[in-house]
Coordinates of C-alpha atoms and ligand atoms in Angstrom, one line a residue:
M1 CA 0.0 0.0 0.0
R2 CA 1.0 3.6 -0.7
I3 CA 0.2 5.7 2.3
L4 CA 0.0 9.5 3.0
I5 CA 0.0 11.0 6.4
L6 CA -1.3 14.6 6.7
G7 CA 0.4 16.8 9.4
S8 CA 3.8 17.9 10.7
G9 CA 3.9 17.3 14.4
G10 CA 5.2 14.7 16.8
R11 CA 2.0 12.9 16.4
E12 CA 2.5 12.5 12.6
H13 CA 6.2 11.4 13.2
A14 CA 4.9 8.7 15.6
F15 CA 2.3 7.6 13.0
A16 CA 5.1 7.4 10.3
W17 CA 7.4 5.5 12.7
K18 CA 4.7 3.0 13.4
I19 CA 3.5 2.6 9.8
N20 CA 7.1 2.3 8.6
Q21 CA 7.3 -1.0 10.6
S22 CA 4.4 -2.5 8.6
N23 CA 5.1 -4.9 5.7
H24 CA 1.9 -3.6 4.1
C25 CA 3.4 -0.2 3.5
T26 CA 5.4 0.0 0.3
R27 CA 5.8 3.8 0.1
L28 CA 5.1 6.4 2.7
F29 CA 4.5 10.1 2.2
V30 CA 4.0 12.8 4.8
A31 CA 2.6 16.2 4.0
P32 CA 4.2 18.5 5.0
G33 CA 6.1 16.5 7.6
N34 CA 9.3 17.5 9.5
S35 CA 12.9 16.5 10.0
G36 CA 11.8 13.3 11.7
T37 CA 9.5 12.1 9.0
S38 CA 12.0 13.0 6.3
T39 CA 14.3 10.1 7.5
I40 CA 11.6 7.4 7.1
A41 CA 9.2 8.8 4.6
E42 CA 9.0 11.3 1.7
N43 CA 8.0 14.8 2.8
I44 CA 5.7 16.7 0.4
N45 CA 5.5 20.4 1.0
I46 CA 1.8 21.1 0.6
S47 CA -0.8 22.5 3.0
I48 CA -3.1 20.1 4.8
T49 CA -6.1 22.2 4.0
D50 CA -5.4 22.5 0.3
F51 CA -7.6 19.7 -0.9
E52 CA -6.9 20.2 -4.6
A53 CA -3.1 19.9 -4.0
I54 CA -3.8 16.8 -1.9
K55 CA -5.9 15.4 -4.7
S56 CA -3.1 15.9 -7.2
L57 CA -0.6 14.2 -4.9
V58 CA -2.9 11.2 -4.3
I59 CA -3.6 10.7 -8.0
D60 CA 0.1 11.3 -9.1
Q61 CA 1.5 9.0 -6.5
N62 CA -1.3 6.3 -6.6
I63 CA -2.0 6.6 -2.9
D64 CA -4.3 4.0 -1.4
M65 CA -4.7 5.4 2.1
V66 CA -4.7 8.8 3.8
I67 CA -4.3 9.3 7.5
V68 CA -5.4 12.7 8.7
G69 CA -3.4 13.8 11.8
P70 CA -4.9 17.2 12.8
E71 CA -8.6 18.3 13.1
D72 CA -8.7 21.1 10.6
P73 CA -8.9 19.1 7.4
L74 CA -11.5 16.8 9.0
V75 CA -13.7 19.7 10.2
L76 CA -13.4 21.3 6.7
G77 CA -14.6 18.0 5.3
I78 CA -11.6 16.2 3.7
H79 CA -13.2 12.8 4.1
D80 CA -16.4 14.0 2.2
F81 CA -14.2 15.6 -0.5
F82 CA -12.7 12.2 -1.2
L83 CA -16.0 10.4 -1.1
N84 CA -17.6 12.9 -3.5
D85 CA -14.7 12.7 -6.1
P86 CA -14.9 9.8 -8.6
Q87 CA -11.1 9.6 -8.7
L88 CA -10.7 9.5 -5.0
K89 CA -13.7 7.7 -3.6
N90 CA -11.9 4.4 -3.2
V91 CA -9.0 5.8 -1.2
A92 CA -9.2 4.8 2.4
V93 CA -9.4 7.9 4.6
I94 CA -8.8 7.6 8.3
G95 CA -10.8 10.3 10.0
P96 CA -14.5 11.0 10.3
E97 CA -16.7 12.8 7.8
K98 CA -17.5 16.5 8.2
A99 CA -20.8 16.0 10.0
A100 CA -19.2 13.8 12.7
A101 CA -16.1 16.0 12.9
Q102 CA -18.5 18.6 14.5
L103 CA -17.9 16.7 17.7
E104 CA -14.7 18.7 17.8
G105 CA -15.6 21.6 15.5
S106 CA -18.5 22.8 17.7
K107 CA -18.7 22.5 21.5
E108 CA -22.4 23.1 21.4
F109 CA -22.9 20.2 18.9
A110 CA -20.8 18.0 21.2
K111 CA -22.8 18.9 24.3
A112 CA -26.1 18.4 22.5
F113 CA -24.9 15.0 21.3
M114 CA -23.9 14.0 24.9
M115 CA -27.3 15.1 26.2
R116 CA -29.2 13.2 23.5
H117 CA -27.3 10.0 24.2
N118 CA -27.1 10.3 28.0
I119 CA -23.4 10.6 28.2
P120 CA -22.2 12.1 31.5
T121 CA -20.8 15.6 31.1
A122 CA -20.9 19.0 32.8
A123 CA -24.3 20.8 32.8
Y124 CA -24.3 23.7 30.2
Q125 CA -26.1 26.3 28.2
A126 CA -25.1 27.9 24.9
F127 CA -25.4 31.6 24.1
H128 CA -24.9 34.0 21.2
K129 CA -24.8 37.8 20.9
N130 CA -28.6 38.1 20.8
N131 CA -29.2 36.5 24.2
I132 CA -26.0 37.6 26.0
E133 CA -28.3 39.0 28.9
E134 CA -29.5 35.4 29.5
G135 CA -25.8 34.4 29.5
Y136 CA -25.1 36.9 32.3
A137 CA -28.1 35.6 34.2
F138 CA -27.0 31.9 33.7
L139 CA -23.5 32.8 35.1
E140 CA -25.2 34.2 38.2
T141 CA -26.8 30.9 38.9
L142 CA -23.4 29.1 38.9
K143 CA -20.8 28.8 41.6
P144 CA -17.2 29.8 40.7
P145 CA -15.0 28.9 38.9
Y146 CA -16.8 29.7 35.7
V147 CA -16.0 27.8 32.5
L148 CA -16.5 29.6 29.2
K149 CA -15.9 27.8 25.9
A150 CA -15.8 29.3 22.4
D151 CA -18.0 27.1 20.3
G152 CA -15.6 26.7 17.3
L153 CA -12.0 25.7 16.8
A154 CA -9.7 28.3 18.5
A155 CA -6.3 26.5 18.2
G156 CA -6.7 25.1 21.8
K157 CA -7.1 28.6 23.3
G158 CA -10.9 28.9 23.4
V159 CA -11.6 27.7 26.9
L160 CA -11.5 30.2 29.8
I161 CA -11.7 29.3 33.5
L162 CA -12.4 32.3 35.7
N163 CA -12.8 32.8 39.4
E164 CA -14.7 36.0 39.6
L165 CA -18.3 36.5 38.3
S166 CA -17.5 40.0 37.1
E167 CA -14.5 38.7 35.1
A168 CA -16.6 35.9 33.7
K169 CA -19.3 38.4 32.5
S170 CA -16.7 40.6 30.9
E171 CA -15.0 37.7 29.1
L172 CA -18.4 36.5 27.9
K173 CA -18.9 40.0 26.4
K174 CA -15.4 40.0 24.8
M175 CA -16.1 36.6 23.3
L176 CA -19.6 37.3 22.0
L177 CA -19.5 41.0 21.1
D178 CA -15.8 41.7 20.5
A179 CA -15.0 38.4 18.6
K180 CA -12.2 37.6 21.1
F181 CA -11.7 34.3 19.3
G182 CA -13.0 35.5 15.9
E183 CA -15.9 33.6 14.4
A184 CA -15.2 30.7 16.8
S185 CA -16.6 32.7 19.8
S186 CA -19.7 33.9 18.0
K187 CA -21.3 31.2 20.2
V188 CA -20.2 30.4 23.7
V189 CA -20.9 27.4 25.9
I190 CA -21.0 28.1 29.6
E191 CA -20.7 25.0 31.7
E192 CA -20.5 23.7 35.3
F193 CA -16.9 23.4 36.6
L194 CA -15.9 19.8 37.2
D195 CA -13.3 19.2 39.9
G196 CA -11.2 16.1 39.4
I197 CA -8.2 14.6 37.6
E198 CA -8.1 14.4 33.8
L199 CA -7.2 11.5 31.5
S200 CA -7.7 10.7 27.9
C201 CA -9.3 7.7 26.4
F202 CA -8.6 6.8 22.7
V203 CA -11.1 4.8 20.7
L204 CA -10.9 3.4 17.2
T205 CA -14.1 2.9 15.3
D206 CA -15.2 1.8 11.9
G207 CA -18.7 3.2 12.5
E208 CA -20.0 -0.2 13.6
N209 CA -17.4 -1.7 15.9
Y210 CA -14.9 -0.1 18.3
K211 CA -11.6 -0.9 20.0
I212 CA -10.2 1.0 23.0
L213 CA -6.5 1.9 22.9
P214 CA -4.3 2.5 26.0
T215 CA -5.2 5.5 28.2
A216 CA -2.8 8.4 28.5
K217 CA -2.5 11.6 30.5
D218 CA -1.0 14.7 29.1
Y219 CA 0.4 17.7 30.9
K220 CA -1.1 20.8 29.3
R221 CA 0.3 23.7 31.3
I222 CA 3.7 25.3 30.5
G223 CA 4.8 25.4 34.1
E224 CA 5.8 22.8 36.7
G225 CA 3.0 21.8 39.1
D226 CA 0.5 22.4 36.3
T227 CA 0.8 26.2 36.4
G228 CA 0.9 29.0 33.8
L229 CA -0.5 29.1 30.3
N230 CA -2.1 26.2 28.4
T231 CA 0.0 24.6 25.7
G232 CA -0.6 21.8 23.1
G233 CA 0.9 19.4 25.7
M234 CA 4.2 19.2 27.5
G235 CA 4.5 15.5 28.1
A236 CA 2.4 12.3 28.5
V237 CA 2.3 9.1 30.4
S238 CA 0.6 5.8 29.4
P239 CA -1.0 3.8 31.0
V240 CA -2.6 6.2 33.5
P241 CA -2.1 4.5 36.9
F242 CA -5.5 5.6 38.4
A243 CA -7.4 4.3 35.3
N244 CA -8.1 0.9 36.9
N245 CA -10.5 -1.7 35.5
I246 CA -13.4 -0.4 37.6
L247 CA -13.1 3.1 36.2
M248 CA -12.4 1.9 32.7
Q249 CA -15.5 -0.3 32.7
K250 CA -17.6 2.7 33.6
V251 CA -15.9 4.7 30.8
E252 CA -16.7 1.9 28.3
E253 CA -20.3 1.3 29.4
R254 CA -21.3 4.9 30.1
I255 CA -19.2 6.8 27.5
V256 CA -17.6 4.7 24.7
K257 CA -20.6 2.5 23.9
P258 CA -23.2 5.3 23.9
T259 CA -20.8 7.5 21.8
V260 CA -20.4 4.8 19.1
E261 CA -24.1 3.9 19.2
G262 CA -25.0 7.6 19.2
L263 CA -23.0 8.2 16.0
K264 CA -24.9 5.4 14.4
K265 CA -28.3 6.6 15.6
D266 CA -27.6 10.1 14.4
N267 CA -26.3 8.9 11.1
L268 CA -22.8 10.4 11.6
P269 CA -20.4 8.3 9.6
Y270 CA -17.1 7.8 11.5
K271 CA -14.0 5.8 10.5
G272 CA -11.2 6.9 12.7
F273 CA -10.0 7.9 16.1
I274 CA -12.2 9.3 18.8
F275 CA -10.2 11.1 21.5
I276 CA -12.3 11.4 24.6
G277 CA -11.1 14.0 27.2
L278 CA -12.3 12.7 30.5
I279 CA -12.3 14.0 34.1
N280 CA -12.6 11.6 37.0
V281 CA -14.9 13.3 39.5
R282 CA -14.8 11.1 42.7
N283 CA -14.6 7.9 40.5
E284 CA -17.4 9.1 38.2
P285 CA -15.9 9.7 34.7
K286 CA -17.4 12.6 32.8
V287 CA -16.6 13.9 29.3
I288 CA -14.8 17.3 29.1
E289 CA -14.5 17.2 25.3
Y290 CA -14.3 15.1 22.2
N291 CA -11.6 15.4 19.6
V292 CA -11.9 13.6 16.3
R293 CA -8.2 12.7 16.0
M294 CA -5.4 11.4 18.1
G295 CA -3.8 13.6 20.8
D296 CA -0.4 15.2 20.6
P297 CA 1.8 14.2 22.6
E298 CA -0.5 11.3 23.6
T299 CA 0.2 9.5 20.3
E300 CA 3.9 9.5 21.2
V301 CA 3.1 7.2 24.2
V302 CA 0.1 5.3 22.9
L303 CA 1.5 4.0 19.5
P304 CA 4.8 2.8 21.0
R305 CA 2.7 0.5 23.3
L306 CA 0.5 -0.8 20.4
K307 CA 1.9 -4.2 19.2
N308 CA -0.5 -4.6 16.3
D309 CA 0.4 -3.7 12.7
L310 CA -1.2 -0.3 12.4
V311 CA -1.9 -0.6 8.7
E312 CA -3.9 -3.8 9.3
I313 CA -6.0 -1.8 11.9
F314 CA -6.6 1.0 9.4
Q315 CA -7.5 -1.5 6.6
A316 CA -10.0 -3.0 9.0
I317 CA -11.5 0.4 9.8
H318 CA -11.9 1.1 6.1
Q319 CA -13.5 -2.3 5.4
Q320 CA -15.6 -2.1 8.6
T321 CA -14.1 -5.3 10.0
L322 CA -12.6 -3.9 13.1
D323 CA -14.4 -6.6 15.1
E324 CA -11.9 -9.1 13.6
I325 CA -8.9 -7.4 15.1
S326 CA -7.6 -8.1 18.6
I327 CA -5.6 -5.2 20.0
E328 CA -2.4 -6.2 21.7
I329 CA -0.7 -3.8 24.1
D330 CA 2.9 -3.8 25.4
S331 CA 2.7 -4.1 29.2
R332 CA 5.5 -1.6 29.7
A333 CA 4.8 2.0 30.4
A334 CA 5.7 4.7 28.0
T335 CA 6.3 8.3 28.8
T336 CA 7.2 11.4 26.7
V337 CA 8.7 14.8 27.6
M338 CA 8.3 17.6 25.1
L339 CA 11.2 20.0 24.4
V340 CA 9.9 23.4 23.5
S341 CA 11.3 26.8 22.4
G342 CA 11.9 29.3 25.2
G343 CA 8.9 31.7 25.3
Y344 CA 6.4 29.1 24.0
P345 CA 3.3 29.2 24.1
E346 CA 3.8 32.9 23.6
A347 CA 6.4 34.4 21.2
Y348 CA 9.6 32.4 20.7
E349 CA 12.5 32.3 18.3
K350 CA 13.0 29.7 15.5
G351 CA 16.0 28.4 13.5
K352 CA 18.0 27.1 16.5
E353 CA 20.2 24.0 15.8
I354 CA 19.3 21.0 17.8
K355 CA 22.4 19.2 18.9
G356 CA 23.0 15.7 20.3
I357 CA 20.3 13.8 18.4
D358 CA 22.7 11.0 17.4
D359 CA 23.9 10.6 21.0
V360 CA 20.4 9.4 22.3
E361 CA 20.2 5.6 22.5
D362 CA 17.6 4.8 25.1
S363 CA 14.7 6.9 23.9
I364 CA 12.7 7.5 20.7
L365 CA 12.9 11.0 19.4
F366 CA 9.7 12.1 17.8
H367 CA 10.4 15.4 15.9
A368 CA 7.7 18.1 16.0
G369 CA 8.6 21.7 15.2
A370 CA 11.9 20.8 13.5
N371 CA 13.2 20.7 10.0
L372 CA 16.3 19.6 8.2
V373 CA 18.2 22.5 6.6
D374 CA 21.6 21.8 5.0
G375 CA 22.1 18.7 7.0
K376 CA 21.3 20.4 10.3
V377 CA 18.1 19.9 12.4
L378 CA 16.7 23.4 13.1
T379 CA 13.7 24.4 15.3
T380 CA 10.7 25.6 13.4
G381 CA 8.0 25.7 16.0
G382 CA 7.1 26.0 19.7
R383 CA 6.9 22.3 20.5
V384 CA 10.1 20.9 19.0
M385 CA 10.6 17.3 19.9
A386 CA 9.0 14.6 22.1
I387 CA 11.4 12.3 23.9
T388 CA 9.6 8.9 24.5
S389 CA 10.9 6.1 26.6
Y390 CA 9.7 2.7 27.8
G391 CA 10.0 1.4 31.4
D392 CA 8.7 -1.4 33.6
T393 CA 7.1 1.5 35.5
Y394 CA 6.3 5.0 34.4
K395 CA 8.9 6.3 36.9
E396 CA 11.6 4.3 35.2
A397 CA 10.4 5.4 31.8
I398 CA 10.4 9.1 32.8
K399 CA 13.9 8.8 34.2
K400 CA 15.1 7.5 30.9
S401 CA 13.5 10.4 29.0
Y402 CA 15.2 12.9 31.3
Q403 CA 18.6 11.1 30.9
S404 CA 18.2 11.3 27.1
I405 CA 17.3 15.0 27.3
S406 CA 20.5 15.7 29.1
K407 CA 22.3 14.8 25.8
L408 CA 20.2 17.2 23.8
C409 CA 20.3 21.0 23.5
F410 CA 19.4 24.0 21.6
D411 CA 19.4 27.7 22.4
K412 CA 16.6 28.5 24.9
M413 CA 15.4 24.9 25.1
Y414 CA 12.8 24.4 27.8
F415 CA 11.0 21.4 29.2
R416 CA 9.0 20.5 32.3
K417 CA 11.0 18.5 34.8
D418 CA 7.9 17.1 36.6
I419 CA 6.0 15.0 34.1
G420 CA 4.1 12.4 36.1
F421 CA 4.5 14.3 39.3
D422 CA 0.8 13.9 40.3
L423 CA 0.4 10.2 39.7
Ligands
AMP1 P1 -11.1 21.7 26.3 O1 -10.5 22.5 25.2 O2 -12.6 21.5 26.3 O3 -10.3 20.4 26.5 O4 -10.8 22.4 27.7 C1 -9.4 22.8 28.0 C2 -9.2 22.5 29.4 O5 -10.1 23.2 30.3 C3 -9.5 21.0 29.8 O6 -8.4 20.2 29.5 C4 -9.7 21.1 31.3 O7 -8.5 21.2 32.0 C5 -10.4 22.4 31.4 N1 -11.9 22.3 31.4 C6 -12.7 22.2 30.4 N2 -14.0 22.1 30.8 C7 -14.0 22.0 32.1 C8 -15.0 21.8 33.1 N3 -16.3 21.8 32.8 N4 -14.6 21.8 34.4 C9 -13.3 21.9 34.7 N5 -12.3 22.1 33.8 C10 -12.6 22.1 32.5
LIG2 N1 -2.7 17.0 23.9 C1 -4.0 17.4 23.7 C2 -4.5 17.4 22.3 O1 -3.9 16.8 21.4 O2 -5.5 18.0 22.0

């Protein structure tokens, strides 16, 4: 099979690393890719939302399967674009169709879906600029902290958690009337604050059957002790020690099954990953959000633990025979620590040479915001590289990741030194 992966992060390097191990893959392309994918696949410099350019590539290179890394192309309807094109309709696309991608593309859609299918989540109401007064009144009925969410995609920045009622009202106004997050905040979901510890559950579905992948926990804040600004994710651990069988059974019965059944009942075609952001509130799992893709950096700890041939899984998803696959998981723990550019998630410098890559032996380096220029690996983004290690325990794995990091450096390199601190 000739396979194309769309995206350029650590997640896509991890997909390429895993697919590269499959005998079913004869040629692998990544668009646009990074320095990591360039060593195991062919990078093609096109935009992941330029569907016409993707079409040309798929036809020119006779591509059989497309794996969509990030959410944007899915929310814009890349799967539908393939299905509606006579030349592309037989290509296997891993990722949901546009209607189902709304689970990530619209918070209100996701909340209404959960309500309709009795899936546990925080109580909520949605508001737009014409009923902002009702929004203020709804805030007055809630206890702090207040959770405000831009309805649409806002590059991970659209959720605000505020302690003061006055602040919550003023932010609601900024979102609805002053377009704080552009079009994404023309609608705002206000919801009950849930107090608990978060984890992520990853589900594969072919629209009929599902399989649950290992759990993972990511560390979203920039600062140690989970402080400071939100980032795309600073590290991850899999499995999640507190996700025991009792909790996971509740997750499967109350959340995973009704989600897959709900997609079917609502006629929302789905062939791909469902990433369910959960919060464990006194041993009661509740859904914080759905994403219609894998997580980054969670992929960098989940895929290394998957023993199956990933291409066989994707073929089964395409052919709707996922029930015939039995998922096999490595019993070892995997952890990853993200190296980022100093200043991230705010302004940061690029073009710094990353040194020491060849000296790392005990970890897998998944490149993210990094590119090969004249034989040197240079930083190109905020999140630069994920350092993944295995261990009999997560503590042992984390120790290895930090030992490997001691061999790596670039100007203003930063990473969190406390990944796994709360477990
Ligand atoms: P989201 O983009 O929906 O994942 O939200 C970003 C982050 O905000 C989550 O990872 C949680 O840490 C936090 N969050 C979202 N919704 C709630 C809620 N209802 N209660 C508490 N924290 C929340
Ligand atoms: N690490 C969180 C995400 O991928 O959305």
